Amino acid sequence: VWVLDRETGERKQYHPEFADARFPAWGPGGGAILFRGSRNGGVHWNESADWYTTDGRGEAKATGAFAFLRKTGLAVHDSRVCWAENQILFSGRSGHSVNLWSLPVEGREARITGAVRALTTVTETESSPWPVGRNAVVYAHRRAFSHILRIPLKNGQPERAEQVTLEEALDTRPSISAD
C-alpha cells in the first residue's frame, strides 16, 4: 500500500512486510486505511488474507473479517472495497454469484459489530461498490450468460449453431437422452 503526497510527489509505502497488500480504502475521516493483505507469500496466500487497518505509523491490525465471513459461507471477492461511515461495502461470493454486501464495523480498527447483510441478490457479478451520499451505492455490474447451444450435423458436417436456452440464466452440463 502506497500513499502519495499530491503536492510534493513523495511516495511512502505502508507495511512492506506484507507479501500482498491491495485495494486500500480510506476510513471515515481519512485517519486510517483499510486494505486487503496477507503476510504469507506462499501458494496459499489467499487463505491467510484479511482486511487490515493502519494509520501508517503503527502495526497493521487484522479485522478478523475474512474468518468471520467464511463462517457464514461467504468468500470475499478480489475487488475494491469501501469503508463508509460504520460499514465496509464489498463484493462477496455466495453460491454461484458475486453480490454486494455490507459488514457493520466501528472504530479506527473496523471492529465487526453485527451480521453481514446482502445489498444485492442477482445471479451475476457485482463488484467495486462506492457510496454516493448516504442512500446510494454505485458499482460495476457484469452480465455473463452461459447458454446451451445445438450444432446440427448435415451429412456429418456441422451447420450453424442454434441457441437452445433463451432465459437469462446460467445453463451448464447439458445432457440428452440416447433416443
PDB file of C-alpha atoms in Angstrom:
ATOM      1  CA  VAL A   1       0.000   0.000   0.000  1.00  0.00           C
ATOM      2  CA  TRP A   2       1.451   3.318  -1.074  1.00  0.00           C
ATOM      3  CA  VAL A   3       0.460   6.865  -0.176  1.00  0.00           C
ATOM      4  CA  LEU A   4       1.351   9.746  -2.490  1.00  0.00           C
ATOM      5  CA  ASP A   5       1.648  13.359  -1.380  1.00  0.00           C
ATOM      6  CA  ARG A   6      -0.011  15.171  -4.300  1.00  0.00           C
ATOM      7  CA  GLU A   7       1.878  18.410  -3.672  1.00  0.00           C
ATOM      8  CA  THR A   8       5.415  17.085  -3.247  1.00  0.00           C
ATOM      9  CA  GLY A   9       5.119  13.861  -5.241  1.00  0.00           C
ATOM     10  CA  GLU A  10       6.684  11.976  -2.332  1.00  0.00           C
ATOM     11  CA  ARG A  11       5.608   8.337  -2.103  1.00  0.00           C
ATOM     12  CA  LYS A  12       5.557   6.310   1.083  1.00  0.00           C
ATOM     13  CA  GLN A  13       4.962   2.588   1.366  1.00  0.00           C
ATOM     14  CA  TYR A  14       2.930   1.414   4.344  1.00  0.00           C
ATOM     15  CA  HIS A  15       3.718  -2.065   5.676  1.00  0.00           C
ATOM     16  CA  PRO A  16       6.224  -3.529   3.223  1.00  0.00           C
ATOM     17  CA  GLU A  17       6.297  -6.646   5.431  1.00  0.00           C
ATOM     18  CA  PHE A  18       3.110  -7.857   3.710  1.00  0.00           C
ATOM     19  CA  ALA A  19       3.582 -10.321   0.858  1.00  0.00           C
ATOM     20  CA  ASP A  20       0.370  -8.963  -0.663  1.00  0.00           C
ATOM     21  CA  ALA A  21      -1.448  -5.712   0.106  1.00  0.00           C
ATOM     22  CA  ARG A  22      -4.156  -4.385  -2.186  1.00  0.00           C
ATOM     23  CA  PHE A  23      -7.375  -2.400  -2.503  1.00  0.00           C
ATOM     24  CA  PRO A  24      -6.636   0.353   0.037  1.00  0.00           C
ATOM     25  CA  ALA A  25      -9.629   2.417   1.144  1.00  0.00           C
ATOM     26  CA  TRP A  26      -9.569   5.499   3.354  1.00  0.00           C
ATOM     27  CA  GLY A  27     -11.611   5.164   6.500  1.00  0.00           C
ATOM     28  CA  PRO A  28     -14.198   7.683   7.616  1.00  0.00           C
ATOM     29  CA  GLY A  29     -12.473  10.976   8.330  1.00  0.00           C
ATOM     30  CA  GLY A  30      -9.314   9.963   6.484  1.00  0.00           C
ATOM     31  CA  GLY A  31      -7.307   8.963   9.568  1.00  0.00           C
ATOM     32  CA  ALA A  32      -6.988   5.260   8.804  1.00  0.00           C
ATOM     33  CA  ILE A  33      -6.704   2.956   5.808  1.00  0.00           C
ATOM     34  CA  LEU A  34      -8.369  -0.419   5.304  1.00  0.00           C
ATOM     35  CA  PHE A  35      -6.637  -2.845   2.926  1.00  0.00           C
ATOM     36  CA  ARG A  36      -6.730  -6.486   1.930  1.00  0.00           C
ATOM     37  CA  GLY A  37      -3.481  -8.081   2.986  1.00  0.00           C
ATOM     38  CA  SER A  38      -1.605 -11.301   3.546  1.00  0.00           C
ATOM     39  CA  ARG A  39       1.727 -11.729   5.282  1.00  0.00           C
ATOM     40  CA  ASN A  40       2.099 -15.177   3.715  1.00  0.00           C
ATOM     41  CA  GLY A  41       3.680 -15.086   0.278  1.00  0.00           C
ATOM     42  CA  GLY A  42       3.233 -18.799  -0.402  1.00  0.00           C
ATOM     43  CA  VAL A  43       0.918 -20.583  -2.761  1.00  0.00           C
ATOM     44  CA  HIS A  44      -1.999 -20.352  -0.338  1.00  0.00           C
ATOM     45  CA  TRP A  45      -1.620 -16.635   0.443  1.00  0.00           C
ATOM     46  CA  ASN A  46      -5.335 -16.043  -0.033  1.00  0.00           C
ATOM     47  CA  GLU A  47      -6.200 -18.430   2.819  1.00  0.00           C
ATOM     48  CA  SER A  48      -4.367 -16.166   5.255  1.00  0.00           C
ATOM     49  CA  ALA A  49      -5.755 -12.905   3.838  1.00  0.00           C
ATOM     50  CA  ASP A  50      -7.801 -10.470   5.876  1.00  0.00           C
ATOM     51  CA  TRP A  51      -8.718  -6.810   5.886  1.00  0.00           C
ATOM     52  CA  TYR A  52      -6.223  -4.810   7.918  1.00  0.00           C
ATOM     53  CA  THR A  53      -6.373  -1.275   9.232  1.00  0.00           C
ATOM     54  CA  THR A  54      -3.458   1.113   9.621  1.00  0.00           C
ATOM     55  CA  ASP A  55      -2.705   4.734  10.292  1.00  0.00           C
ATOM     56  CA  GLY A  56       0.689   4.273   8.621  1.00  0.00           C
ATOM     57  CA  ARG A  57       2.641   4.740  11.841  1.00  0.00           C
ATOM     58  CA  GLY A  58       1.965   1.629  13.899  1.00  0.00           C
ATOM     59  CA  GLU A  59       1.393  -2.032  13.257  1.00  0.00           C
ATOM     60  CA  ALA A  60      -1.368  -3.029  10.841  1.00  0.00           C
ATOM     61  CA  LYS A  61      -4.236  -4.665  12.716  1.00  0.00           C
ATOM     62  CA  ALA A  62      -6.249  -7.577  11.328  1.00  0.00           C
ATOM     63  CA  THR A  63     -10.015  -7.080  11.460  1.00  0.00           C
ATOM     64  CA  GLY A  64     -10.831 -10.808  11.563  1.00  0.00           C
ATOM     65  CA  ALA A  65     -13.472 -10.183   8.907  1.00  0.00           C
ATOM     66  CA  PHE A  66     -12.389 -12.913   6.473  1.00  0.00           C
ATOM     67  CA  ALA A  67     -12.672 -15.658   9.131  1.00  0.00           C
ATOM     68  CA  PHE A  68     -15.985 -14.164  10.293  1.00  0.00           C
ATOM     69  CA  LEU A  69     -17.337 -14.157   6.729  1.00  0.00           C
ATOM     70  CA  ARG A  70     -16.076 -17.686   5.953  1.00  0.00           C
ATOM     71  CA  LYS A  71     -18.191 -18.969   8.870  1.00  0.00           C
ATOM     72  CA  THR A  72     -21.263 -17.594   7.084  1.00  0.00           C
ATOM     73  CA  GLY A  73     -20.286 -19.319   3.812  1.00  0.00           C
ATOM     74  CA  LEU A  74     -19.269 -16.054   2.177  1.00  0.00           C
ATOM     75  CA  ALA A  75     -15.966 -15.592   0.336  1.00  0.00           C
ATOM     76  CA  VAL A  76     -14.657 -12.079  -0.281  1.00  0.00           C
ATOM     77  CA  HIS A  77     -14.301 -11.316  -3.997  1.00  0.00           C
ATOM     78  CA  ASP A  78     -10.938  -9.953  -5.116  1.00  0.00           C
ATOM     79  CA  SER A  79     -12.023  -6.394  -5.865  1.00  0.00           C
ATOM     80  CA  ARG A  80     -12.121  -2.901  -4.391  1.00  0.00           C
ATOM     81  CA  VAL A  81     -13.844  -2.297  -1.043  1.00  0.00           C
ATOM     82  CA  CYS A  82     -15.192   0.849   0.552  1.00  0.00           C
ATOM     83  CA  TRP A  83     -15.073   1.802   4.233  1.00  0.00           C
ATOM     84  CA  ALA A  84     -18.021   4.155   4.600  1.00  0.00           C
ATOM     85  CA  GLU A  85     -19.081   5.501   7.992  1.00  0.00           C
ATOM     86  CA  ASN A  86     -19.915   2.409  10.056  1.00  0.00           C
ATOM     87  CA  GLN A  87     -19.736  -0.260   7.368  1.00  0.00           C
ATOM     88  CA  ILE A  88     -17.461  -1.965   4.889  1.00  0.00           C
ATOM     89  CA  LEU A  89     -19.047  -2.324   1.447  1.00  0.00           C
ATOM     90  CA  PHE A  90     -17.602  -5.216  -0.542  1.00  0.00           C
ATOM     91  CA  SER A  91     -18.254  -7.930  -3.119  1.00  0.00           C
ATOM     92  CA  GLY A  92     -18.629 -11.489  -1.904  1.00  0.00           C
ATOM     93  CA  ARG A  93     -19.283 -14.875  -3.446  1.00  0.00           C
ATOM     94  CA  SER A  94     -22.109 -16.969  -2.096  1.00  0.00           C
ATOM     95  CA  GLY A  95     -23.031 -19.896  -4.297  1.00  0.00           C
ATOM     96  CA  HIS A  96     -22.652 -19.071  -7.993  1.00  0.00           C
ATOM     97  CA  SER A  97     -22.955 -15.310  -7.851  1.00  0.00           C
ATOM     98  CA  VAL A  98     -20.887 -12.365  -6.661  1.00  0.00           C
ATOM     99  CA  ASN A  99     -23.023  -9.752  -4.940  1.00  0.00           C
ATOM    100  CA  LEU A 100     -22.647  -6.579  -2.915  1.00  0.00           C
ATOM    101  CA  TRP A 101     -22.560  -6.897   0.873  1.00  0.00           C
ATOM    102  CA  SER A 102     -22.347  -4.653   3.904  1.00  0.00           C
ATOM    103  CA  LEU A 103     -20.472  -5.523   7.098  1.00  0.00           C
ATOM    104  CA  PRO A 104     -21.164  -3.226  10.077  1.00  0.00           C
ATOM    105  CA  VAL A 105     -17.998  -2.016  11.842  1.00  0.00           C
ATOM    106  CA  GLU A 106     -16.934   0.635  14.319  1.00  0.00           C
ATOM    107  CA  GLY A 107     -13.788   2.489  15.308  1.00  0.00           C
ATOM    108  CA  ARG A 108     -10.442   3.052  13.628  1.00  0.00           C
ATOM    109  CA  GLU A 109      -9.783  -0.690  13.748  1.00  0.00           C
ATOM    110  CA  ALA A 110     -13.052  -1.565  11.963  1.00  0.00           C
ATOM    111  CA  ARG A 111     -14.319  -3.901  14.692  1.00  0.00           C
ATOM    112  CA  ILE A 112     -17.228  -6.046  13.481  1.00  0.00           C
ATOM    113  CA  THR A 113     -20.451  -5.064  15.221  1.00  0.00           C
ATOM    114  CA  GLY A 114     -23.133  -7.194  13.600  1.00  0.00           C
ATOM    115  CA  ALA A 115     -24.212  -9.613  10.893  1.00  0.00           C
ATOM    116  CA  VAL A 116     -23.245  -9.259   7.250  1.00  0.00           C
ATOM    117  CA  ARG A 117     -26.115  -8.078   5.026  1.00  0.00           C
ATOM    118  CA  ALA A 118     -26.704  -8.690   1.313  1.00  0.00           C
ATOM    119  CA  LEU A 119     -27.298  -5.499  -0.667  1.00  0.00           C
ATOM    120  CA  THR A 120     -27.997  -7.313  -3.947  1.00  0.00           C
ATOM    121  CA  THR A 121     -29.067 -10.847  -4.859  1.00  0.00           C
ATOM    122  CA  VAL A 122     -28.884 -11.211  -8.650  1.00  0.00           C
ATOM    123  CA  THR A 123     -27.067 -14.145 -10.283  1.00  0.00           C
ATOM    124  CA  GLU A 124     -24.342 -12.097 -11.921  1.00  0.00           C
ATOM    125  CA  THR A 125     -21.102 -10.403 -10.872  1.00  0.00           C
ATOM    126  CA  GLU A 126     -21.281  -7.123  -8.989  1.00  0.00           C
ATOM    127  CA  SER A 127     -18.135  -5.506  -7.663  1.00  0.00           C
ATOM    128  CA  SER A 128     -16.298  -2.333  -6.629  1.00  0.00           C
ATOM    129  CA  PRO A 129     -19.013  -0.639  -4.553  1.00  0.00           C
ATOM    130  CA  TRP A 130     -18.731   3.057  -3.784  1.00  0.00           C
ATOM    131  CA  PRO A 131     -21.256   5.109  -1.805  1.00  0.00           C
ATOM    132  CA  VAL A 132     -22.929   8.163  -3.287  1.00  0.00           C
ATOM    133  CA  GLY A 133     -24.206  10.206  -0.385  1.00  0.00           C
ATOM    134  CA  ARG A 134     -25.931   8.269   2.364  1.00  0.00           C
ATOM    135  CA  ASN A 135     -28.604   6.456   0.347  1.00  0.00           C
ATOM    136  CA  ALA A 136     -26.999   5.097  -2.809  1.00  0.00           C
ATOM    137  CA  VAL A 137     -24.113   2.907  -3.940  1.00  0.00           C
ATOM    138  CA  VAL A 138     -22.606   2.772  -7.416  1.00  0.00           C
ATOM    139  CA  TYR A 139     -20.912  -0.435  -8.539  1.00  0.00           C
ATOM    140  CA  ALA A 140     -19.747  -2.450 -11.520  1.00  0.00           C
ATOM    141  CA  HIS A 141     -22.213  -4.996 -12.874  1.00  0.00           C
ATOM    142  CA  ARG A 142     -21.142  -7.719 -15.271  1.00  0.00           C
ATOM    143  CA  ARG A 143     -23.554  -9.974 -17.046  1.00  0.00           C
ATOM    144  CA  ALA A 144     -22.240 -13.255 -18.282  1.00  0.00           C
ATOM    145  CA  PHE A 145     -24.696 -15.818 -19.506  1.00  0.00           C
ATOM    146  CA  SER A 146     -23.809 -19.331 -20.415  1.00  0.00           C
ATOM    147  CA  HIS A 147     -26.344 -20.915 -22.708  1.00  0.00           C
ATOM    148  CA  ILE A 148     -26.695 -24.357 -24.216  1.00  0.00           C
ATOM    149  CA  LEU A 149     -26.218 -24.496 -27.975  1.00  0.00           C
ATOM    150  CA  ARG A 150     -27.031 -27.201 -30.502  1.00  0.00           C
ATOM    151  CA  ILE A 151     -24.956 -27.787 -33.616  1.00  0.00           C
ATOM    152  CA  PRO A 152     -26.922 -29.680 -36.279  1.00  0.00           C
ATOM    153  CA  LEU A 153     -24.952 -32.043 -38.497  1.00  0.00           C
ATOM    154  CA  LYS A 154     -25.834 -32.441 -42.165  1.00  0.00           C
ATOM    155  CA  ASN A 155     -24.094 -35.364 -43.842  1.00  0.00           C
ATOM    156  CA  GLY A 156     -21.626 -35.393 -40.946  1.00  0.00           C
ATOM    157  CA  GLN A 157     -20.739 -31.709 -41.365  1.00  0.00           C
ATOM    158  CA  PRO A 158     -21.577 -29.111 -38.712  1.00  0.00           C
ATOM    159  CA  GLU A 159     -24.101 -26.421 -39.604  1.00  0.00           C
ATOM    160  CA  ARG A 160     -24.749 -23.134 -37.885  1.00  0.00           C
ATOM    161  CA  ALA A 161     -25.048 -23.372 -34.070  1.00  0.00           C
ATOM    162  CA  GLU A 162     -28.506 -22.752 -32.625  1.00  0.00           C
ATOM    163  CA  GLN A 163     -29.110 -21.437 -29.117  1.00  0.00           C
ATOM    164  CA  VAL A 164     -31.397 -23.827 -27.210  1.00  0.00           C
ATOM    165  CA  THR A 165     -31.825 -21.918 -23.958  1.00  0.00           C
ATOM    166  CA  LEU A 166     -33.038 -18.340 -24.062  1.00  0.00           C
ATOM    167  CA  GLU A 167     -33.641 -17.191 -20.491  1.00  0.00           C
ATOM    168  CA  GLU A 168     -31.100 -15.094 -18.616  1.00  0.00           C
ATOM    169  CA  ALA A 169     -29.576 -17.850 -16.541  1.00  0.00           C
ATOM    170  CA  LEU A 170     -26.510 -19.968 -16.248  1.00  0.00           C
ATOM    171  CA  ASP A 171     -27.089 -23.187 -18.167  1.00  0.00           C
ATOM    172  CA  THR A 172     -24.371 -25.789 -17.858  1.00  0.00           C
ATOM    173  CA  ARG A 173     -23.822 -29.531 -18.167  1.00  0.00           C
ATOM    174  CA  PRO A 174     -26.307 -30.346 -20.918  1.00  0.00           C
ATOM    175  CA  SER A 175     -27.374 -33.938 -21.383  1.00  0.00           C
ATOM    176  CA  ILE A 176     -29.593 -35.628 -23.919  1.00  0.00           C
ATOM    177  CA  SER A 177     -31.341 -38.959 -23.975  1.00  0.00           C
ATOM    178  CA  ALA A 178     -29.988 -41.649 -26.278  1.00  0.00           C
ATOM    179  CA  ASP A 179     -33.288 -41.923 -28.150  1.00  0.00           C
TER     180      ASP A 179
END
